CSV table of C-alpha atoms in Angstrom, one decimal:
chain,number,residue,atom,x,y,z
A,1,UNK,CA,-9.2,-3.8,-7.9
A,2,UNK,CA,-7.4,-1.0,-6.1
A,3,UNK,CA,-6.0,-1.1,-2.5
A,4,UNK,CA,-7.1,0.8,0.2
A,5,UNK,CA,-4.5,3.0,1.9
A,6,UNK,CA,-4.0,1.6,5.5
A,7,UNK,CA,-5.4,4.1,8.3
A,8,UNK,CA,-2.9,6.3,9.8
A,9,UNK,CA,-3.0,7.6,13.6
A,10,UNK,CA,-5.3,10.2,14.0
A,11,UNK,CA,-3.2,13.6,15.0
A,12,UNK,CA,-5.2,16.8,16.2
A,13,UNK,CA,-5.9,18.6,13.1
A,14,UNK,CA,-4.8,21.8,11.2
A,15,UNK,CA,-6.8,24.3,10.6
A,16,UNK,CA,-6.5,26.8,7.6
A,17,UNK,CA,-8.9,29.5,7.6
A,18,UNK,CA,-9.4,30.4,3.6
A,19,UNK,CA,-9.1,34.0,3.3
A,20,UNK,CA,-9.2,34.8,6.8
A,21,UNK,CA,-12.6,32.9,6.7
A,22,UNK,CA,-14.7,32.1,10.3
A,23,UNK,CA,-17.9,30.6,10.4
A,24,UNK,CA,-20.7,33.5,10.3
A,25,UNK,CA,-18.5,36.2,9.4
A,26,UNK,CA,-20.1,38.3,7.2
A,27,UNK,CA,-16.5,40.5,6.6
A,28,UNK,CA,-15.3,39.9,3.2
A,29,UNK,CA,-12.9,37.7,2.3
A,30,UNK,CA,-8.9,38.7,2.5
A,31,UNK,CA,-10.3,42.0,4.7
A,32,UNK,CA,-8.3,43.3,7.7
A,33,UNK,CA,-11.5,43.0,9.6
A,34,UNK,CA,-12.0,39.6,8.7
A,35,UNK,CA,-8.1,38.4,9.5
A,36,UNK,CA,-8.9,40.0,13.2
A,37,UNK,CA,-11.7,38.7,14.0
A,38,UNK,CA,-9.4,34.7,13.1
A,39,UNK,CA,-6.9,35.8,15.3
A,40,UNK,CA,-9.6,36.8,18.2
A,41,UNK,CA,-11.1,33.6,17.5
A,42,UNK,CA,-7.6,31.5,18.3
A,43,UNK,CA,-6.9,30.9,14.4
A,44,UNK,CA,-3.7,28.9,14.1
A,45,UNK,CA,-3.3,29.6,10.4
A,46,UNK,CA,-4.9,32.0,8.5
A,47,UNK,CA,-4.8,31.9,4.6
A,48,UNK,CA,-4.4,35.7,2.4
A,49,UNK,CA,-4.1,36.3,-1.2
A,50,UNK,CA,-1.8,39.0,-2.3
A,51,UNK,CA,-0.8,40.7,-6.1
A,52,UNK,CA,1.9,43.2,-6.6
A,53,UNK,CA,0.8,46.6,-6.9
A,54,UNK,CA,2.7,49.2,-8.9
A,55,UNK,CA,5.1,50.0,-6.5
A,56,UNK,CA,6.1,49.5,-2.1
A,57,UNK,CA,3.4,47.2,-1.5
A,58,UNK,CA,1.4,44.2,-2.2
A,59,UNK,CA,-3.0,44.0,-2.5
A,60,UNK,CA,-5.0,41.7,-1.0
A,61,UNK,CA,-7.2,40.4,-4.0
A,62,UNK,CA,-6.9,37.1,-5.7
A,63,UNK,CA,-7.7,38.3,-9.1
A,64,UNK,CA,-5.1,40.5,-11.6
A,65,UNK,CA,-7.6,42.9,-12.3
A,66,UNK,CA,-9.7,45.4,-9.6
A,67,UNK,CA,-12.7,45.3,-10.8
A,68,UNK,CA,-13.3,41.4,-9.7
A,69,UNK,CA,-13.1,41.9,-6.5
A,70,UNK,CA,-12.8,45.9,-5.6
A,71,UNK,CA,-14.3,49.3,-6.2
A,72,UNK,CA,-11.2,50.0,-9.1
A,73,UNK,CA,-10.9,48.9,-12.2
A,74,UNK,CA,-7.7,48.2,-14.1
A,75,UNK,CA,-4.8,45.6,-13.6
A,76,UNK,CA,-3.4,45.9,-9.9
A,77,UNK,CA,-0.3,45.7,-10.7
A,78,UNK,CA,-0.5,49.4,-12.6
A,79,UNK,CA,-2.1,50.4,-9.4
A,80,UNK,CA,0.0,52.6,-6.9
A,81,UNK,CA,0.1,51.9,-3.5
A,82,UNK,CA,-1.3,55.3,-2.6
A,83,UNK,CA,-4.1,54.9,-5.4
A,84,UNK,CA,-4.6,51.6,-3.3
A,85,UNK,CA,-5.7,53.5,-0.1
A,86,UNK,CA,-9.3,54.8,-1.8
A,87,UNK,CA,-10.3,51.0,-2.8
A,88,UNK,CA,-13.1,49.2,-1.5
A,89,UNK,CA,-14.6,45.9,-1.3
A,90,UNK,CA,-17.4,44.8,-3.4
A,91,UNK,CA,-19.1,41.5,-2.6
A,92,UNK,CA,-22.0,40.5,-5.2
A,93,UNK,CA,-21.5,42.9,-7.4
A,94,UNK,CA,-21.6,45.9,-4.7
A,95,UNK,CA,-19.3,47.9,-3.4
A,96,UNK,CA,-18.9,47.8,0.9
A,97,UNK,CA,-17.3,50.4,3.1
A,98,UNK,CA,-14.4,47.9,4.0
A,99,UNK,CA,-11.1,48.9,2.9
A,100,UNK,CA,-9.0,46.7,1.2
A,101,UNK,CA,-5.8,46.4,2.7
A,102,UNK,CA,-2.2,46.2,2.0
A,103,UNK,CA,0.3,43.1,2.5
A,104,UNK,CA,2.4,45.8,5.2
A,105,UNK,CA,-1.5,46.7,7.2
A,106,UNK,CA,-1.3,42.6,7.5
A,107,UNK,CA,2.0,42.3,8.7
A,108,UNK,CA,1.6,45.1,11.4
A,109,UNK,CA,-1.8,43.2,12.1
A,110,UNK,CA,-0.3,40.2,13.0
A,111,UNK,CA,3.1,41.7,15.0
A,112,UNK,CA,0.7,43.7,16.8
A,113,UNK,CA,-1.2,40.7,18.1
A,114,UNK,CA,1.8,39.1,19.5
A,115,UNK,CA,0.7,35.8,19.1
A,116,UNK,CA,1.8,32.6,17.8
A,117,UNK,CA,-1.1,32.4,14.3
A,118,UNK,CA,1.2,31.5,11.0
A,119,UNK,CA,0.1,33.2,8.1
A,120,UNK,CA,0.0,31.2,4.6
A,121,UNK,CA,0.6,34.5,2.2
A,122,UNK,CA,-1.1,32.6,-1.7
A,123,UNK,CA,1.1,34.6,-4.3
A,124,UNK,CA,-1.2,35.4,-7.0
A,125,UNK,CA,1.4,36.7,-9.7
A,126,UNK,CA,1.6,34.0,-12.0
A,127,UNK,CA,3.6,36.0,-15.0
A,128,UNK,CA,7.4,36.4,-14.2
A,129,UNK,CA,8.5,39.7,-13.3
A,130,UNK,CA,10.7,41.7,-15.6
A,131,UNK,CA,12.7,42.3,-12.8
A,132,UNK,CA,13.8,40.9,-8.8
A,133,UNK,CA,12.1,44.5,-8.0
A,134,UNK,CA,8.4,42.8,-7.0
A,135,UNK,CA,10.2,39.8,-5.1
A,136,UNK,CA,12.1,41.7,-3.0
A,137,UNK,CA,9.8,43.9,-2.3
A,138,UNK,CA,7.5,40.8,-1.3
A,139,UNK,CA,10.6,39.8,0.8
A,140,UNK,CA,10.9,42.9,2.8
A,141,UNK,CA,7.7,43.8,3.5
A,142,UNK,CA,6.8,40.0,5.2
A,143,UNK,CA,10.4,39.6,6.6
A,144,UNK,CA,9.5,41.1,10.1
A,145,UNK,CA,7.2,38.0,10.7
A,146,UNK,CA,10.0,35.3,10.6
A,147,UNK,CA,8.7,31.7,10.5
A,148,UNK,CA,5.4,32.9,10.9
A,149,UNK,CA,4.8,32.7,7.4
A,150,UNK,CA,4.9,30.5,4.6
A,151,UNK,CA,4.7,31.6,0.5
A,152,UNK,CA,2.3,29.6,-1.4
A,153,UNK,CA,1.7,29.4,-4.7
A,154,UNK,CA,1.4,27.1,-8.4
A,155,UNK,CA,4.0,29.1,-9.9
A,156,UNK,CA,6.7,27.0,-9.2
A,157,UNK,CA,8.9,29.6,-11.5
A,158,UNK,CA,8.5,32.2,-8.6
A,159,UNK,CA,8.9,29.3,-5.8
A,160,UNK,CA,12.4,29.2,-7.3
A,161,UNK,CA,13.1,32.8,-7.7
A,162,UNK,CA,11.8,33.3,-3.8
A,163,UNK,CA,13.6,30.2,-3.3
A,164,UNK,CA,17.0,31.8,-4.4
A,165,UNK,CA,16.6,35.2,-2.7
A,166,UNK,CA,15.4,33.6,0.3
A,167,UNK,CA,17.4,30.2,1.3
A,168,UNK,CA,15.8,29.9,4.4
A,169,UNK,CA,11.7,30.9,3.6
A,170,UNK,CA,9.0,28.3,4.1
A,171,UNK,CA,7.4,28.1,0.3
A,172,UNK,CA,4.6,25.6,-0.2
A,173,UNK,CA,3.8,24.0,-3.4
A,174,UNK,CA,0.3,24.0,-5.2
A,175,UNK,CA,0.3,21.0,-7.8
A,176,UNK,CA,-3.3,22.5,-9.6
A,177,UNK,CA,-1.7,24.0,-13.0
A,178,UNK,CA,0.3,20.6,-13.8
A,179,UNK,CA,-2.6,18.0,-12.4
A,180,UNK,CA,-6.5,17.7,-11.7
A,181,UNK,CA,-9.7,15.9,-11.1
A,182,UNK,CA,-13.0,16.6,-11.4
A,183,UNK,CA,-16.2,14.8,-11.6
A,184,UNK,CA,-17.7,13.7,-15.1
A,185,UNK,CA,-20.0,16.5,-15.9
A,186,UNK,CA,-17.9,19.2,-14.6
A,187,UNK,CA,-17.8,22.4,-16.3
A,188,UNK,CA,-14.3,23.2,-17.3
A,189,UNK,CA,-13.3,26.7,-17.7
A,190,UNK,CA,-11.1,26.0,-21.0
A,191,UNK,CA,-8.7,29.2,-19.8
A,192,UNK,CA,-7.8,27.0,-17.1
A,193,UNK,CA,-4.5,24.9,-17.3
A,194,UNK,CA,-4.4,21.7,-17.2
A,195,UNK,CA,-6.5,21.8,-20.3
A,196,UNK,CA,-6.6,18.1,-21.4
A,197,UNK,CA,-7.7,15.1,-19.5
A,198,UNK,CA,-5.5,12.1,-20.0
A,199,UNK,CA,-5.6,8.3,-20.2
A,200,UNK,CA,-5.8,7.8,-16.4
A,201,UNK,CA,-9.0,9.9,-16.0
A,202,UNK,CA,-6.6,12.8,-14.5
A,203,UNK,CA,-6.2,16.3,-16.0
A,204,UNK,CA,-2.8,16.5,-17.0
A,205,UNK,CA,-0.8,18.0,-19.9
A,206,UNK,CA,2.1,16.2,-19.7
A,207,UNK,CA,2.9,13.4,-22.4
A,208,UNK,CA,3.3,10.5,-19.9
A,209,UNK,CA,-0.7,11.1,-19.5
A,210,UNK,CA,-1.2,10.8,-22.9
A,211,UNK,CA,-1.0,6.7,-23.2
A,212,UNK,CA,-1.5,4.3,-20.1
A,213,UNK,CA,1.4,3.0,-19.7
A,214,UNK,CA,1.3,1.8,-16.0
A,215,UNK,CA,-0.9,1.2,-13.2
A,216,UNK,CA,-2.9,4.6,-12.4
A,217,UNK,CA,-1.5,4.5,-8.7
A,218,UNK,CA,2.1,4.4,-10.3
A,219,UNK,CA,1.2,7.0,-12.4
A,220,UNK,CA,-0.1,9.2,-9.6
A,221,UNK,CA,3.4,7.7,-8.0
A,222,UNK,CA,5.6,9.4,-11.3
A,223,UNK,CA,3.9,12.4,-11.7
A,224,UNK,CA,4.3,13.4,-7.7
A,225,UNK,CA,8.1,12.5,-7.7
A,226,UNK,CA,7.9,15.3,-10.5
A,227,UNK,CA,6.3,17.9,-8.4
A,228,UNK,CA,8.8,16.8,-5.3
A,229,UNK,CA,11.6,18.0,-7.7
A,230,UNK,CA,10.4,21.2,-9.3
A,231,UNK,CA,11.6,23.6,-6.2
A,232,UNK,CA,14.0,22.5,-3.4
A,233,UNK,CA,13.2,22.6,0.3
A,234,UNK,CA,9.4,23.3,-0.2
A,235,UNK,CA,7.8,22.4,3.3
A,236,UNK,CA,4.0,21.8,2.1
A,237,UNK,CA,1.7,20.5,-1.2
A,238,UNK,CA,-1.7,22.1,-1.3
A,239,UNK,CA,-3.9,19.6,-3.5
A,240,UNK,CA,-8.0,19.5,-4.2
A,241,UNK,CA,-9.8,17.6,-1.9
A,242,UNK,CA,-11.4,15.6,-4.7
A,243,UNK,CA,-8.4,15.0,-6.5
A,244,UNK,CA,-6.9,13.6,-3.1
A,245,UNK,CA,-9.8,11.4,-1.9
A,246,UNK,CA,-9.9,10.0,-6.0
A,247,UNK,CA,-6.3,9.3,-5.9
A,248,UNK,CA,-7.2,6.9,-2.9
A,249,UNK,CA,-9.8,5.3,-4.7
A,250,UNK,CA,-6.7,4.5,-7.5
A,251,UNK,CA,-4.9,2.7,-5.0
A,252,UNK,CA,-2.5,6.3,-4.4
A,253,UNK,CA,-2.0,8.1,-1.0
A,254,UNK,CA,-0.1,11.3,-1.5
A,255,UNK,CA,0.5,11.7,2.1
A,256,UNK,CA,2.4,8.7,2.6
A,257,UNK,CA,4.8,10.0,-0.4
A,258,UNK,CA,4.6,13.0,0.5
A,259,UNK,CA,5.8,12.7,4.3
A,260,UNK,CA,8.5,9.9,2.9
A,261,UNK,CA,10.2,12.8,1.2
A,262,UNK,CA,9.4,14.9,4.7
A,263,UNK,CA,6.7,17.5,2.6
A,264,UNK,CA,3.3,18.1,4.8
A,265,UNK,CA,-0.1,17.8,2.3
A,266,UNK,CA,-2.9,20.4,3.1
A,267,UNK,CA,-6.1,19.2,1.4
A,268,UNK,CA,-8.2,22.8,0.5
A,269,UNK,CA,-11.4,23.4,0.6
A,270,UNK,CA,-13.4,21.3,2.4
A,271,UNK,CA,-16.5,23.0,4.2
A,272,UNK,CA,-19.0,21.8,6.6
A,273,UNK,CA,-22.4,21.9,5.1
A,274,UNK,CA,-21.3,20.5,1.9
A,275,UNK,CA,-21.6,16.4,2.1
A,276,UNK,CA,-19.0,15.6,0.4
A,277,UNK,CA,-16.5,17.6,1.8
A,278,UNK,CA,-17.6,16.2,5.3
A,279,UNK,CA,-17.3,12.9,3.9
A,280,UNK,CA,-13.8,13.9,2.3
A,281,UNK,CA,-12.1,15.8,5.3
A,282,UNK,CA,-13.1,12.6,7.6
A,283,UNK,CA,-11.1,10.1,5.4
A,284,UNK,CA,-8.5,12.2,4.6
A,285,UNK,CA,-7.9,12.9,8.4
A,286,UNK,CA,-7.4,8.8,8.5
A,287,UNK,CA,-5.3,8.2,5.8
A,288,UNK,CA,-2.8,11.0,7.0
A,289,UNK,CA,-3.4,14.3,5.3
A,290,UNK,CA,-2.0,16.7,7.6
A,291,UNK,CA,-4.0,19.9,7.1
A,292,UNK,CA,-7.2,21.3,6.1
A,293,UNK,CA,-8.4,24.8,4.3
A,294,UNK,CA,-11.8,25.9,5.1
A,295,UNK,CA,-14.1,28.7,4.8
A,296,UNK,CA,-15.7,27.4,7.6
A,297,UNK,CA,-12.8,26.6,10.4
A,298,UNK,CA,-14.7,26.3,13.7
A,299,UNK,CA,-17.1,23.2,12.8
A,300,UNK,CA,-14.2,21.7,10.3
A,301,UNK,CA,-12.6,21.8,13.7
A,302,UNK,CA,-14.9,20.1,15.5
A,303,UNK,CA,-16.2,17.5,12.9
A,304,UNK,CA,-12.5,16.6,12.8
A,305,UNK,CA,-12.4,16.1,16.8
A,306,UNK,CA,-15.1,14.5,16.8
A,307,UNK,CA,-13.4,11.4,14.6
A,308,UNK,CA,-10.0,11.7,17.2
């Protein structure tokens, strides 16, 4: 029989709007039109994806090839900047007449603004570079928005590499490549790292998994002492939902170890309209999980104040 993490004080909650999403938008995801109408609408942090292009700038798409989610085809990263300019959204399978934008158009969003909205930049580049060309590059272009942005990403390799250009940058740490849960019947892409599930019901490809060796909550215990080590300084863990609210069930709150080691946990991505995200963000709220990615922010909001 497992134990139930003791309630923690409700705080106001933290909103992340996923790809600059808002509730009845109907601008697509990681578009310039999209992130202004979050900061019109008060948006205190607003999630982007970015991949390097072939040279001065960064692309707002969260897959390495254009034709997933543009009016190109090819990788991005052979893209040029200028070639950049001409592409388009497509959404369903056709194209839009919204622009795709740089990472430098979202930095000169945001300064012009003037506000106070923190922008989580998720760095899609999972291969190392050949060279510190890309990362610096990366560094310039955001370093006009000081601590008004934090890096994201499960690469943990480039969390160190950003980590050593940059001393003083907020990185967060997503824990999906090393550990997972999903519900029995799940389809599993079999691309998808981890690609084994181990003796405690997890998705994880490291040999402690393998055998059951201890409790599953001390497993869950081991395994995020691991991830607390893999890049220094890094501010906040972005984990599943699910995995989060099934690590409770195992007697294992990763936001009490998490804040023990003085790390923040965002939970992603729990939408209103879906039950048992509902039922997720509610409980996670209690048992101390600090912030919430959404695609839809404004009644996340106020489903979570509700609970206060």
């Amino acid at each position: 029989m497992t134990q139930s993490s003791p309630l923690q004080p409700i705080r106001p909650p933290i909103i992340v709007h996923h790809m600059a999403a808002l509730d009845g938008q109907t601008y697509p995801p990681n578009s310039l039109e999209a992130i202004r109408a979050s900061l019109d609408s008060g948006a205190a942090f607003i999630e982007i994806d970015v991949t390097a292009l072939a040279d001065s700038d960064y692309l707002l798409v969260h897959d390495p090839v254009l034709e997933s989610e543009t009016s190109g085809s090819g990788e991005v990263g052979a893209c040029s900047s200028a070639d950049a300019r001409t592409l388009c959204f497509r959404v369903g399978g056709v194209t839009t007449d919204y622009h795709v934008p740089l990472l430098s158009d979202v930095v000169a969003l945001l300064l012009e603004q003037a506000g106070t909205a923190r922008l989580q930049i998720d760095f899609k580049n999972m291969i190392p570079f050949t060279s510190e060309e890309p990362l610096v590059r990366f560094l310039h272009l955001i370093e006009p928005l000081g601590e008004r942005v934090i890096v994201s990403t499960g690469a943990d390799w480039q969390l160190r590499k950003l980590r050593g250009l940059a001393p003083l940058l907020d990185l967060g740490f997503d824990i999906g490549f090393y550990l997972d849960w999903h519900e029995p019947g799940t389809m599993i892409d079999p691309r998808a790292y981890p690609k084994q599930q181990g003796a405690y019901g997890y998705w994880d490809d490291h040999p402690i998994a393998s055998v059951r060796f201890w409790s599953t909550a001390n497993y869950l215990a081991d395994r995020c002492e691991t991830f607390i080590g893999l890049v220094n300084g890094i501010s906040t863990f972005y984990i599943s939902h699910r995995l989060l609210a099934q690590s409770l069930d195992d007697g294992f709150n990763w936001a009490d170890k998490l804040h023990s080691a003085g790390i923040k946990l965002d939970a992603w991505t729990l939408d209103v309209g879906k039950p048992i995200s509902e039922q997720n963000a509610k409980r996670l709220l209690a048992t101390g999980v600090d912030q919430f990615t959404t695609n839809t922010p404004l009644a996340l909001a106020a489903l979570l104040n509700k609970n206060n």
